[in-house]
Coordinates of C-alpha atoms in Angstrom, one line a residue:
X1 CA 62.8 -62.3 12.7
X2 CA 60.8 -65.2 13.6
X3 CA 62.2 -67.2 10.5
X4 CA 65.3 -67.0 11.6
X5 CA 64.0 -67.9 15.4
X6 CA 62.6 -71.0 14.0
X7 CA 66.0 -71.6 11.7
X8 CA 68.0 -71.2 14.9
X9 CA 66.2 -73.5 17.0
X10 CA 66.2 -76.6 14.8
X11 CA 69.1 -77.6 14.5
X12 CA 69.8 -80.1 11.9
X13 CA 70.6 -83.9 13.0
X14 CA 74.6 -84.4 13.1
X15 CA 75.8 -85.9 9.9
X16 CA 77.3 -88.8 11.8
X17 CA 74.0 -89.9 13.5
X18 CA 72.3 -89.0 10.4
X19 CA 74.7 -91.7 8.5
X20 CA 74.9 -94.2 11.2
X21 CA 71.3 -94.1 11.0
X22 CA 71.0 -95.1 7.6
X23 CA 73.2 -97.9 8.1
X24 CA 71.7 -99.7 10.7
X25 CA 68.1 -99.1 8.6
X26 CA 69.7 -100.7 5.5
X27 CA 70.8 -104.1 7.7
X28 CA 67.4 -103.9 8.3
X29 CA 65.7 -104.0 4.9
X30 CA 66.6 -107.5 3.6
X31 CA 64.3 -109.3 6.9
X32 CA 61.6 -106.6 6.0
X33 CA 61.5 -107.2 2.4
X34 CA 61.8 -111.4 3.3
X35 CA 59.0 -111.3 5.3
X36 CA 56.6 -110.0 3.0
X37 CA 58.1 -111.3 -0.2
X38 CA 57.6 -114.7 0.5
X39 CA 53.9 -114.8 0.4
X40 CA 53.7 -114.3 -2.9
X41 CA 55.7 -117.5 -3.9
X42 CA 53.8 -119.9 -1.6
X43 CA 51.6 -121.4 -4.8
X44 CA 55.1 -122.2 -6.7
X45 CA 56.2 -123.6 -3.4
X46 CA 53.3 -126.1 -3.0
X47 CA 53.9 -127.3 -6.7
X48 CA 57.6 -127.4 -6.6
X49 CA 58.3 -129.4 -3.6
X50 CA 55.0 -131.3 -4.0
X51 CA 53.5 -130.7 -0.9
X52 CA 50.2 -129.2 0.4
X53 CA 49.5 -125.3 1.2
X54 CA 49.4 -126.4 5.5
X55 CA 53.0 -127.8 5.2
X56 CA 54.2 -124.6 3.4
X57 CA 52.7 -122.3 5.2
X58 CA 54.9 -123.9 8.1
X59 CA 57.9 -122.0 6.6
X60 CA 55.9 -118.4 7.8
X61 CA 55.0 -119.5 10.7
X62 CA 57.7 -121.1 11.6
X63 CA 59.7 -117.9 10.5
X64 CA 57.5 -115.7 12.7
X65 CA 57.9 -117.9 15.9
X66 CA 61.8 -118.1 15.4
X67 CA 61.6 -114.2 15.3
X68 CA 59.3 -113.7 18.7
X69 CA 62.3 -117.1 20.3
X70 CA 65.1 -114.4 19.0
X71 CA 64.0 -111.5 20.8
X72 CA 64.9 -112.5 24.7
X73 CA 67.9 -113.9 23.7
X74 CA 69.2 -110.4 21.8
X75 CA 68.6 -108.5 25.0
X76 CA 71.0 -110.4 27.0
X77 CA 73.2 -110.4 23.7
X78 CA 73.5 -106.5 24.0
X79 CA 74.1 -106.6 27.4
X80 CA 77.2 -108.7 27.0
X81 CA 78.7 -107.7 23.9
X82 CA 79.5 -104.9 21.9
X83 CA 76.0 -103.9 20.0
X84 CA 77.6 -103.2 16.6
X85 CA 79.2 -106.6 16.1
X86 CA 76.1 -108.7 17.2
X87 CA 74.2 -106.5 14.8
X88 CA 76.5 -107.0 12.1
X89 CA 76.9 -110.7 12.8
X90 CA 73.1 -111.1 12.8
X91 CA 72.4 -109.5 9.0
X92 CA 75.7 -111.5 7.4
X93 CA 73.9 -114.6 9.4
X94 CA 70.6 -113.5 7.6
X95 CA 72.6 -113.1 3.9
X96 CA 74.2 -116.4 4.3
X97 CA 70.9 -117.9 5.9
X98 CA 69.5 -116.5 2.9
X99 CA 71.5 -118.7 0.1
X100 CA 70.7 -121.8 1.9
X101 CA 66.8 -121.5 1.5
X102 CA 67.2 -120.6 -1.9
X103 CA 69.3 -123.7 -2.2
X104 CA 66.9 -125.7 0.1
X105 CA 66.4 -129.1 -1.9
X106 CA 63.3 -130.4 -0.3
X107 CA 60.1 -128.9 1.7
X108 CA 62.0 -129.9 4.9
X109 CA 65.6 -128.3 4.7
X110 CA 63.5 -125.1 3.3
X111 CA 61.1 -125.1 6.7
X112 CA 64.4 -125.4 8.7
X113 CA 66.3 -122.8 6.9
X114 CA 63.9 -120.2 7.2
X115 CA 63.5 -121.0 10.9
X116 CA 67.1 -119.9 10.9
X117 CA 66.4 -117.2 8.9
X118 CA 63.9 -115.9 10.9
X119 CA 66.1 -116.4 14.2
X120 CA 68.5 -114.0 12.6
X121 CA 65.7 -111.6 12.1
X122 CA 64.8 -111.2 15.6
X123 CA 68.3 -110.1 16.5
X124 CA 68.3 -107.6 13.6
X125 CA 64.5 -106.0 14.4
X126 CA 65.3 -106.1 18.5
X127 CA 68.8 -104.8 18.1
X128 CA 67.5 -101.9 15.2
X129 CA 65.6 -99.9 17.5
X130 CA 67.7 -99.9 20.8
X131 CA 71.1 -99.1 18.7
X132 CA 69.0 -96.4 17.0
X133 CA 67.6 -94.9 20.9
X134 CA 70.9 -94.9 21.6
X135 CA 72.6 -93.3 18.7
X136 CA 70.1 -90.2 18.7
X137 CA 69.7 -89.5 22.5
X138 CA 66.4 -88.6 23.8
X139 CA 66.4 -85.1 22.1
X140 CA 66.5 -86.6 18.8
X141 CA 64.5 -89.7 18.9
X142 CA 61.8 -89.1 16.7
X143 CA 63.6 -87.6 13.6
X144 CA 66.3 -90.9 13.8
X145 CA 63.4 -93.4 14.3
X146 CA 61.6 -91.6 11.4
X147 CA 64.6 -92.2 9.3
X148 CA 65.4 -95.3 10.5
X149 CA 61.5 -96.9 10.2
X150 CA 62.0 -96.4 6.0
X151 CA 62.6 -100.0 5.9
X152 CA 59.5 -101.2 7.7
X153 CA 57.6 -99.0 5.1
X154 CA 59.0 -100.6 2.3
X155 CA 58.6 -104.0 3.7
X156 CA 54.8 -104.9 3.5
X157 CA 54.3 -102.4 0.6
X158 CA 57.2 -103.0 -2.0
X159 CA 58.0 -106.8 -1.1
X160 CA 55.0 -107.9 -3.0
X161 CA 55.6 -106.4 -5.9
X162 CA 58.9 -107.3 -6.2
X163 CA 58.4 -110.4 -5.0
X164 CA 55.6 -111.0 -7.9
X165 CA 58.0 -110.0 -10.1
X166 CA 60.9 -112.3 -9.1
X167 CA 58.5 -115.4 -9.2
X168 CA 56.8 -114.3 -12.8
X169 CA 60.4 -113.1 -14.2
X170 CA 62.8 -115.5 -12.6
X171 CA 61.8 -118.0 -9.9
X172 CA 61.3 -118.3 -6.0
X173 CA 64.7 -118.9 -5.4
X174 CA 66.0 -115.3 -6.7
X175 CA 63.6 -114.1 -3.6
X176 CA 66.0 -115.3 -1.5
X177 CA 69.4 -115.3 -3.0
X178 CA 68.2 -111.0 -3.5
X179 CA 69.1 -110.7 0.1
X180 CA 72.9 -111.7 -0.6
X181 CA 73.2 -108.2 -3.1
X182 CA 71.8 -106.2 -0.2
X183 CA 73.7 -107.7 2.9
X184 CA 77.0 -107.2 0.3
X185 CA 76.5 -103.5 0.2
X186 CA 74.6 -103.3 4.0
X187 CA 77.6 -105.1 5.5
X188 CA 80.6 -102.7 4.6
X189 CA 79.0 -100.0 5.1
X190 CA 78.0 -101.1 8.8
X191 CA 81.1 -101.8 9.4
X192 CA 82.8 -98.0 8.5
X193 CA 79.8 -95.8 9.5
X194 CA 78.0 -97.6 12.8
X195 CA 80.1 -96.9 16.4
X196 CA 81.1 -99.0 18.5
X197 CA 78.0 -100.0 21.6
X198 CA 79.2 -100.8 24.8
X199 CA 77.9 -103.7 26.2
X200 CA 74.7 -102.4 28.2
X201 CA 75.7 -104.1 31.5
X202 CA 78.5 -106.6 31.3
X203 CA 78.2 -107.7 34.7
X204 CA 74.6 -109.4 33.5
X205 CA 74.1 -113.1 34.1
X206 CA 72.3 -115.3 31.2
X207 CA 68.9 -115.1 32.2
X208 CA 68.3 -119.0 31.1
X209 CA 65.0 -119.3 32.9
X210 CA 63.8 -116.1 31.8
X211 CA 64.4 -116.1 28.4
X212 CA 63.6 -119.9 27.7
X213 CA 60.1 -118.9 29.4
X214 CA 59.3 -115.6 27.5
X215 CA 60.6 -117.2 24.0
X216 CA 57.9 -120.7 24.7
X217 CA 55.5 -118.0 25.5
X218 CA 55.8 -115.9 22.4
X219 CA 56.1 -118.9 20.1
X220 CA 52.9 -120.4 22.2
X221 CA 50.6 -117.2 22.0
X222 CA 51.5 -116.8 18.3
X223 CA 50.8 -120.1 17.4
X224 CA 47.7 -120.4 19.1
X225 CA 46.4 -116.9 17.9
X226 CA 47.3 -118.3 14.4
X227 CA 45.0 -121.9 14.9
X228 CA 42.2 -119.2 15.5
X229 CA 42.6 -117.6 11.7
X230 CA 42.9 -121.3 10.5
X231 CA 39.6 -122.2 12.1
X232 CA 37.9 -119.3 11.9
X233 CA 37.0 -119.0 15.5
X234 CA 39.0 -118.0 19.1
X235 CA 36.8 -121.1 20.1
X236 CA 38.6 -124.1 19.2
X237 CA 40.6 -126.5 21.0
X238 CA 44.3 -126.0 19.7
X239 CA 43.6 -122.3 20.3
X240 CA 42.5 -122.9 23.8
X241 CA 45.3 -125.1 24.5
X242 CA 48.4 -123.1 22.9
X243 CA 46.9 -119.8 24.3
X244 CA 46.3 -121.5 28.2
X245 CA 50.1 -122.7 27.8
X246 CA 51.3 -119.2 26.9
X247 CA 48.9 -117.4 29.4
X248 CA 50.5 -119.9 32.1
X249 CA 54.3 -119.6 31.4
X250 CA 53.2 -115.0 31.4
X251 CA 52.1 -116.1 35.3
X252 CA 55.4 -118.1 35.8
X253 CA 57.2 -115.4 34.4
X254 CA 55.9 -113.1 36.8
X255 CA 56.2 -115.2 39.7
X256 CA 59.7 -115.7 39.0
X257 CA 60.3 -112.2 38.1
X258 CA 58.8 -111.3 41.5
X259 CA 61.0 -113.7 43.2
X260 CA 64.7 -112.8 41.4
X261 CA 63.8 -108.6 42.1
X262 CA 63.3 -107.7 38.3
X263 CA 66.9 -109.2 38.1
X264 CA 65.4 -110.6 34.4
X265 CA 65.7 -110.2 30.9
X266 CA 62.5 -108.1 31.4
X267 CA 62.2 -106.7 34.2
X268 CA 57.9 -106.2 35.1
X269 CA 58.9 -102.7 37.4
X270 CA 59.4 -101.4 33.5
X271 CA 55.9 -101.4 33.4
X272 CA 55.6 -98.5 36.3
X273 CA 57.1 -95.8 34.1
X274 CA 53.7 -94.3 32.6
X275 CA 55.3 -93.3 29.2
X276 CA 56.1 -97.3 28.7
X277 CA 52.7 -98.8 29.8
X278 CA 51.3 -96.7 28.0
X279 CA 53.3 -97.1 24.2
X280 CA 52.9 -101.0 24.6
X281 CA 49.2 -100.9 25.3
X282 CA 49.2 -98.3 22.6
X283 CA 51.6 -100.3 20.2
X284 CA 49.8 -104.0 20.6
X285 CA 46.3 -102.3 19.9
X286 CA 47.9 -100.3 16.8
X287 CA 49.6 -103.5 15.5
X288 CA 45.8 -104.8 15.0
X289 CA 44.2 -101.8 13.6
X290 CA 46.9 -101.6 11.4
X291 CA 48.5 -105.2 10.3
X292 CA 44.8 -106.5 10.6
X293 CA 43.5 -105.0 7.5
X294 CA 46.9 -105.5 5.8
X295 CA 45.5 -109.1 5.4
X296 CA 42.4 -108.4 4.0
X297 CA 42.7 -105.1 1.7
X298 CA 45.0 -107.6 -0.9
X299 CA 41.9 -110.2 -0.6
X300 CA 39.6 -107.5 -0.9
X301 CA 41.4 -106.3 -4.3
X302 CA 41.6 -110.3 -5.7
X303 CA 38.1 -111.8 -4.7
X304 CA 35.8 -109.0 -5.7
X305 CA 38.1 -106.7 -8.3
X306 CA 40.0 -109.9 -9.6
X307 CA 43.1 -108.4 -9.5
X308 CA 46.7 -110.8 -9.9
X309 CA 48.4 -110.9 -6.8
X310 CA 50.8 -107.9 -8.6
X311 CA 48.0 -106.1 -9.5
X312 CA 46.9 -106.6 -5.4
X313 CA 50.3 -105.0 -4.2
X314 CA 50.2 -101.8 -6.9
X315 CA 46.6 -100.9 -5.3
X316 CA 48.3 -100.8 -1.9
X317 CA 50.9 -98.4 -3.1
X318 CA 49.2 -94.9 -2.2
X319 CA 49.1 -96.3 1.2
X320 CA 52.8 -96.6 1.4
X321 CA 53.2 -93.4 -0.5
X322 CA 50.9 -91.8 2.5
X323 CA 53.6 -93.2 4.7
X324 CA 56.7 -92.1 3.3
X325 CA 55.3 -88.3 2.8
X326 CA 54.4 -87.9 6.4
X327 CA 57.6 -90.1 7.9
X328 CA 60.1 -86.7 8.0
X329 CA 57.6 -84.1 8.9
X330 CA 55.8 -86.8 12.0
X331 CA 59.6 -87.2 13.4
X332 CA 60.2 -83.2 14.0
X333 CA 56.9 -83.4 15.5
X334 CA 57.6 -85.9 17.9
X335 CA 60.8 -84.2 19.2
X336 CA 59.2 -80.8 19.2
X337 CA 55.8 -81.3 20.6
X338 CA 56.4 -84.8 22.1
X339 CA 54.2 -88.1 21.4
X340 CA 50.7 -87.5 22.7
X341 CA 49.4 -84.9 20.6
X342 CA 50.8 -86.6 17.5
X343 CA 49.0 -90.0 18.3
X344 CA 45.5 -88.3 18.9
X345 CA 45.7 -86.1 16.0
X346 CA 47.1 -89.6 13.5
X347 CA 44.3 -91.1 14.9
X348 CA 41.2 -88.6 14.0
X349 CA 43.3 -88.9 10.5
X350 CA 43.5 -92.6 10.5
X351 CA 39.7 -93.2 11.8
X352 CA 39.2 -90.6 8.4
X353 CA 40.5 -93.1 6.0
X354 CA 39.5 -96.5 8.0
X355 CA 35.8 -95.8 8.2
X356 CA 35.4 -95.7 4.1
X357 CA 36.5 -99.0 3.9
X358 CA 33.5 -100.4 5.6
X359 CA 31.7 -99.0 3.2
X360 CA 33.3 -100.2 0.0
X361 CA 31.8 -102.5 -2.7
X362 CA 33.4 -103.9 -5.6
X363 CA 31.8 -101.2 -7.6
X364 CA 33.6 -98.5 -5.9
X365 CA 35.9 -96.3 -7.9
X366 CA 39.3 -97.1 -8.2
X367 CA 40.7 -93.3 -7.6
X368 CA 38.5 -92.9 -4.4
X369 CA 40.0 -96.3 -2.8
X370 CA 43.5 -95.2 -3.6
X371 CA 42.8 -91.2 -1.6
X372 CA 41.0 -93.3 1.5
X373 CA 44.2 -95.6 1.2
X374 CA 46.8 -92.6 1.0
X375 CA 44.8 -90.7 3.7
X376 CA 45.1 -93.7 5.8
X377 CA 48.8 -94.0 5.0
X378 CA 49.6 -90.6 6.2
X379 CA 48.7 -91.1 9.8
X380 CA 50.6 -94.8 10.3
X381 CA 53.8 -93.2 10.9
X382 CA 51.7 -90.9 13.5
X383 CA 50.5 -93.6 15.5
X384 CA 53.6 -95.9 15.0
X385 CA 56.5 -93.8 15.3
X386 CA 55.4 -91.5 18.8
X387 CA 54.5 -94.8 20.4
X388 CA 57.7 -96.8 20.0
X389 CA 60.3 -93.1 20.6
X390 CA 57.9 -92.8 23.9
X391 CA 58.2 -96.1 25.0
X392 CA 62.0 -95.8 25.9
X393 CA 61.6 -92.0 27.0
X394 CA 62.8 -91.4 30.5
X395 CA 64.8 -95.0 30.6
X396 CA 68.1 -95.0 31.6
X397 CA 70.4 -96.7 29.4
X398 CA 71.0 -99.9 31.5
X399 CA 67.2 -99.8 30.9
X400 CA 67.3 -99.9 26.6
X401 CA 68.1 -103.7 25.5
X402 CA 65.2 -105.0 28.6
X403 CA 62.1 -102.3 26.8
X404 CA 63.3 -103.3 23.4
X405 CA 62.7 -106.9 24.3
X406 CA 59.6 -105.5 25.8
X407 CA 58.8 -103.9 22.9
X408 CA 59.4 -105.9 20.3
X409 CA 57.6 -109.0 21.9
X410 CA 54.6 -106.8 22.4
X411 CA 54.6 -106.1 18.6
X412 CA 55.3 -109.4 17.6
X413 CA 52.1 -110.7 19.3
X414 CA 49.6 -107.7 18.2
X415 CA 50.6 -108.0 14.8
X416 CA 49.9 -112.2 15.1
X417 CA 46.9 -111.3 17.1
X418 CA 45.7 -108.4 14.8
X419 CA 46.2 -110.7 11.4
X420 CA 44.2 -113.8 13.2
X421 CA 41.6 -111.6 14.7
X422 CA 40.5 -109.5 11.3
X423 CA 40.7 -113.1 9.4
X424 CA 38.8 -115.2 12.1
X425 CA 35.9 -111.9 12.0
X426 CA 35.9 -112.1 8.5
X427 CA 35.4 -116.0 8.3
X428 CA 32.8 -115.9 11.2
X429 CA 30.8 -113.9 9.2
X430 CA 30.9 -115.1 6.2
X431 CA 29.8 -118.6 8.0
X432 CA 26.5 -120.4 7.0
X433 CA 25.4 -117.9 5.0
X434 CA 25.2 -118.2 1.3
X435 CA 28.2 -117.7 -1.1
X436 CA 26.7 -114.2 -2.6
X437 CA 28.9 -111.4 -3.6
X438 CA 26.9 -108.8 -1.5
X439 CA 27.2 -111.6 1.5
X440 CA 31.1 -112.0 0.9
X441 CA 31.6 -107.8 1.4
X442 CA 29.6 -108.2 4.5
X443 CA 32.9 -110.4 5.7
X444 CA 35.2 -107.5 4.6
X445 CA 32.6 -105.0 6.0
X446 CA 33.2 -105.9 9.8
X447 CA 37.0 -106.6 9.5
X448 CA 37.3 -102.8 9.0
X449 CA 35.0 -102.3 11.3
X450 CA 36.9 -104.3 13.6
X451 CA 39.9 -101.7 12.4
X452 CA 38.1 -98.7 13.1
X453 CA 36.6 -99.1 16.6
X454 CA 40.1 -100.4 18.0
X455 CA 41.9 -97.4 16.4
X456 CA 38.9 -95.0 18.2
X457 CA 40.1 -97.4 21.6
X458 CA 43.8 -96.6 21.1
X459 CA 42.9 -92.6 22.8
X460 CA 43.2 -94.3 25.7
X461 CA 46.9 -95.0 26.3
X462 CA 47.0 -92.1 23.5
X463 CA 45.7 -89.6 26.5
X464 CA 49.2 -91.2 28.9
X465 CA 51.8 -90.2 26.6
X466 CA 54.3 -87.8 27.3
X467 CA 54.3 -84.1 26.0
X468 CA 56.7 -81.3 25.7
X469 CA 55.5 -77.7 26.5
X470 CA 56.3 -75.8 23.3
X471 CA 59.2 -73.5 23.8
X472 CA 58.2 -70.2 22.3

């Protein structure tokens, strides 16, 4: 009898959500698997186009600060136009983006195209999760975000691997021209199965102050957050400098925010909804507890196990298999006992299979790294997932392209800040003292410290979330 209560109250998602879903995740999984993929191909890129590791390692960057200039400008893009053909336009943009760095004939036409690239990205990442808000209403949120987050899984953990692959088997190119296969089957699908979006609010005006000032702050933060990993301290004059600059245009954008009545591309009076303070503080501390350690654990596996880069990205995999378990079940959860309780509980998880790793030695066995890994796997999705559905819950729908521009400029700079912080910790500490193996885990040994402590600090805005009261 209670079975059949249970049966009768959860209703399963409506096939069309369920496939318009899908289709706006797979437009998604050619940036995510770009991102990552690249990394592995930056030593053939140094010796191919002749140049030094700085001037390559413009082409991330570069890619990551196009992204955070992209994410203003979709907001007002949604407002104006119908959501499905921007989205659309922005992956076939990425696919075609995509054959031109893979064509790219010298170190500057490939930094240039990946800037595109990366432009093209922001649309598709900002665009993703309003579209997806929108197609599941507010009842539904969790189990379509759940669904629709897949690629973001697969991003950091497959794109090494395959992107080791393609460099050992092929070359760096194939990386890129990859992402044409996927946009070809991504594109027509789109097409049949996503619905038509309204434009949010037509009557919008291009918010050219606004968005110039938030992108220059973005790409300013970033980069400055960035000099700090180089340098291996916050303390250092380009970090200063880039960081003052972005801090200074945040105070001009309030100012004039104050002045034009939240008449902006991101309004400040989102901030007094509790459920949406609360998910960005939430989201920009997770994106370093999380993305930080992302950095180091492949480092970790290479310096002191003296793994191949390959061999790096197969120990992560129980990680990501922790993830894709608990994606499903964490996205019922959401919807049925709201976001709160699902944070604080994938945290107590998470702080289970973060505070191992400060322990670890390069003697450690292989099998217990890969449980603390999976253990910590299976409570991303839990901190993740509750914090961006919460973020737009109680928002009316006028209100859904300004948080994810809110949102996704919020991640953008905790996963720059989380990468830069865990690298600069783990260079500070390894400075001035001597070059000994027990010395170099000492490094890696506060990073996940580091980890840990701002997981515990993510209760906080954990404790603001909203709930639901459990219908029995």
């Amino acid at each position: 009898m209670n079975m059949s209560k249970v049966k009768a109250k959860e209703p399963a998602l409506p096939k069309e959500m369920l496939v318009a879903a899908w289709a706006i995740a797979l437009g998604a999984i050619a940036p995510m698997l770009d991102s990552t993929m690249v990394n592995i191909a930056i030593d053939q890129l140094t010796k191919d186009f002749n140049t030094t590791l700085d001037i390559v390692q413009w082409s991330i960057t570069g890619y990551v600060l196009a992204l955070a200039i992209a994410v203003p400008v979709s907001g007002w893009l949604m407002n104006k136009c119908n959501g499905k053909k921007v989205f659309i336009g922005a992956v076939i943009a990425f696919g075609v983006v995509s054959v031109l760095v893979g064509a790219s004939w010298d170190i500057s036409s490939f930094i240039f195209f990946r800037l595109l690239q990366g432009f093209s990205a922001g649309i598709i990442t900002t665009l993703m999760s309003t579209l997806l808000v929108q197609t599941a209403g507010p009842e539904n949120v969790g189990k379509v975000m759940a669904i629709v987050s897949t690629p973001m899984i697969f991003g950091p953990i497959l794109g090494p691997v395959i992107g080791g692959f393609i460099v050992q088997g092929a070359s760096w190119h194939w990386i890129f021209f990859i992402n044409v296969f996927i946009v070809l089957i991504a594109a027509p699908l789109m097409m049949k199965k996503i619905p038509d979006f309204e434009p949010f609010d037509k009557d919008s005006k291009l918010d050219v102050f606004g968005i110039i000032d938030l992108s220059f702050m973005s790409a300013a933060l970033i980069y400055g957050i960035t000099k700090a990993a180089d340098h291996a301290s916050f303390n250092n004059r380009e970090t200063i400098l880039w960081v003052g600059m972005g801090l200074a245009l945040a105070v001009i954008y309030y100012a004039y925010n104050r002045i034009r009545k939240n008449q902006t591309v991101l309004p400040v009076n989102l901030f007094t909804h509790k459920s949406f303070t609360a998910a960005s503080i939430g989201l920009f501390l997770a994106n370093i507890a999380v993305m930080g350690p992302m950095i180091i654990l492949p480092l970790f596996f290479q310096n002191f196990r003296h793994f191949t880069a390959i061999e790096a990205a197969l120990a992560l995999i129980p990680q990501g298999v922790g993830m894709l378990i608990t994606r499903p079940l964490i996205g019922k959860m959401i919807d049925q006992i709201g976001a709160k309780y699902v944070v604080l509980v994938s945290l107590v998880v998470s702080l289970i299979g973060s505070i191992p790793l400060i322990f670890i030695t390069d003697h450690t066995s292989m099998i217990w790294i890969s449980i603390v890994l999976f253990i910590r796997g299976t409570s991303f999705g839990g901190i993740m997932l509750p914090l961006t559905s919460d973020a737009y819950t109680g928002l009316d729908s006028k209100q859904l392209p300004q948080a994810g521009v809110g949102i996704n400029m919020i991640e953008n700079l905790g996963s720059s800040f989380g990468s830069a912080v865990i690298a600069t910790v783990v260079a500070a500490a390894l400075q001035g003292i001597q070059p000994t193996i027990a010395n170099g885990l000492k490094g890696y040994h506060t990073g996940f410290l580091v980890s840990a402590v701002v997981l515990a600090v993510i209760c906080i805005p954990g404790l603001f979330l909203t709930h639901k009261k459990s219908a029995s």
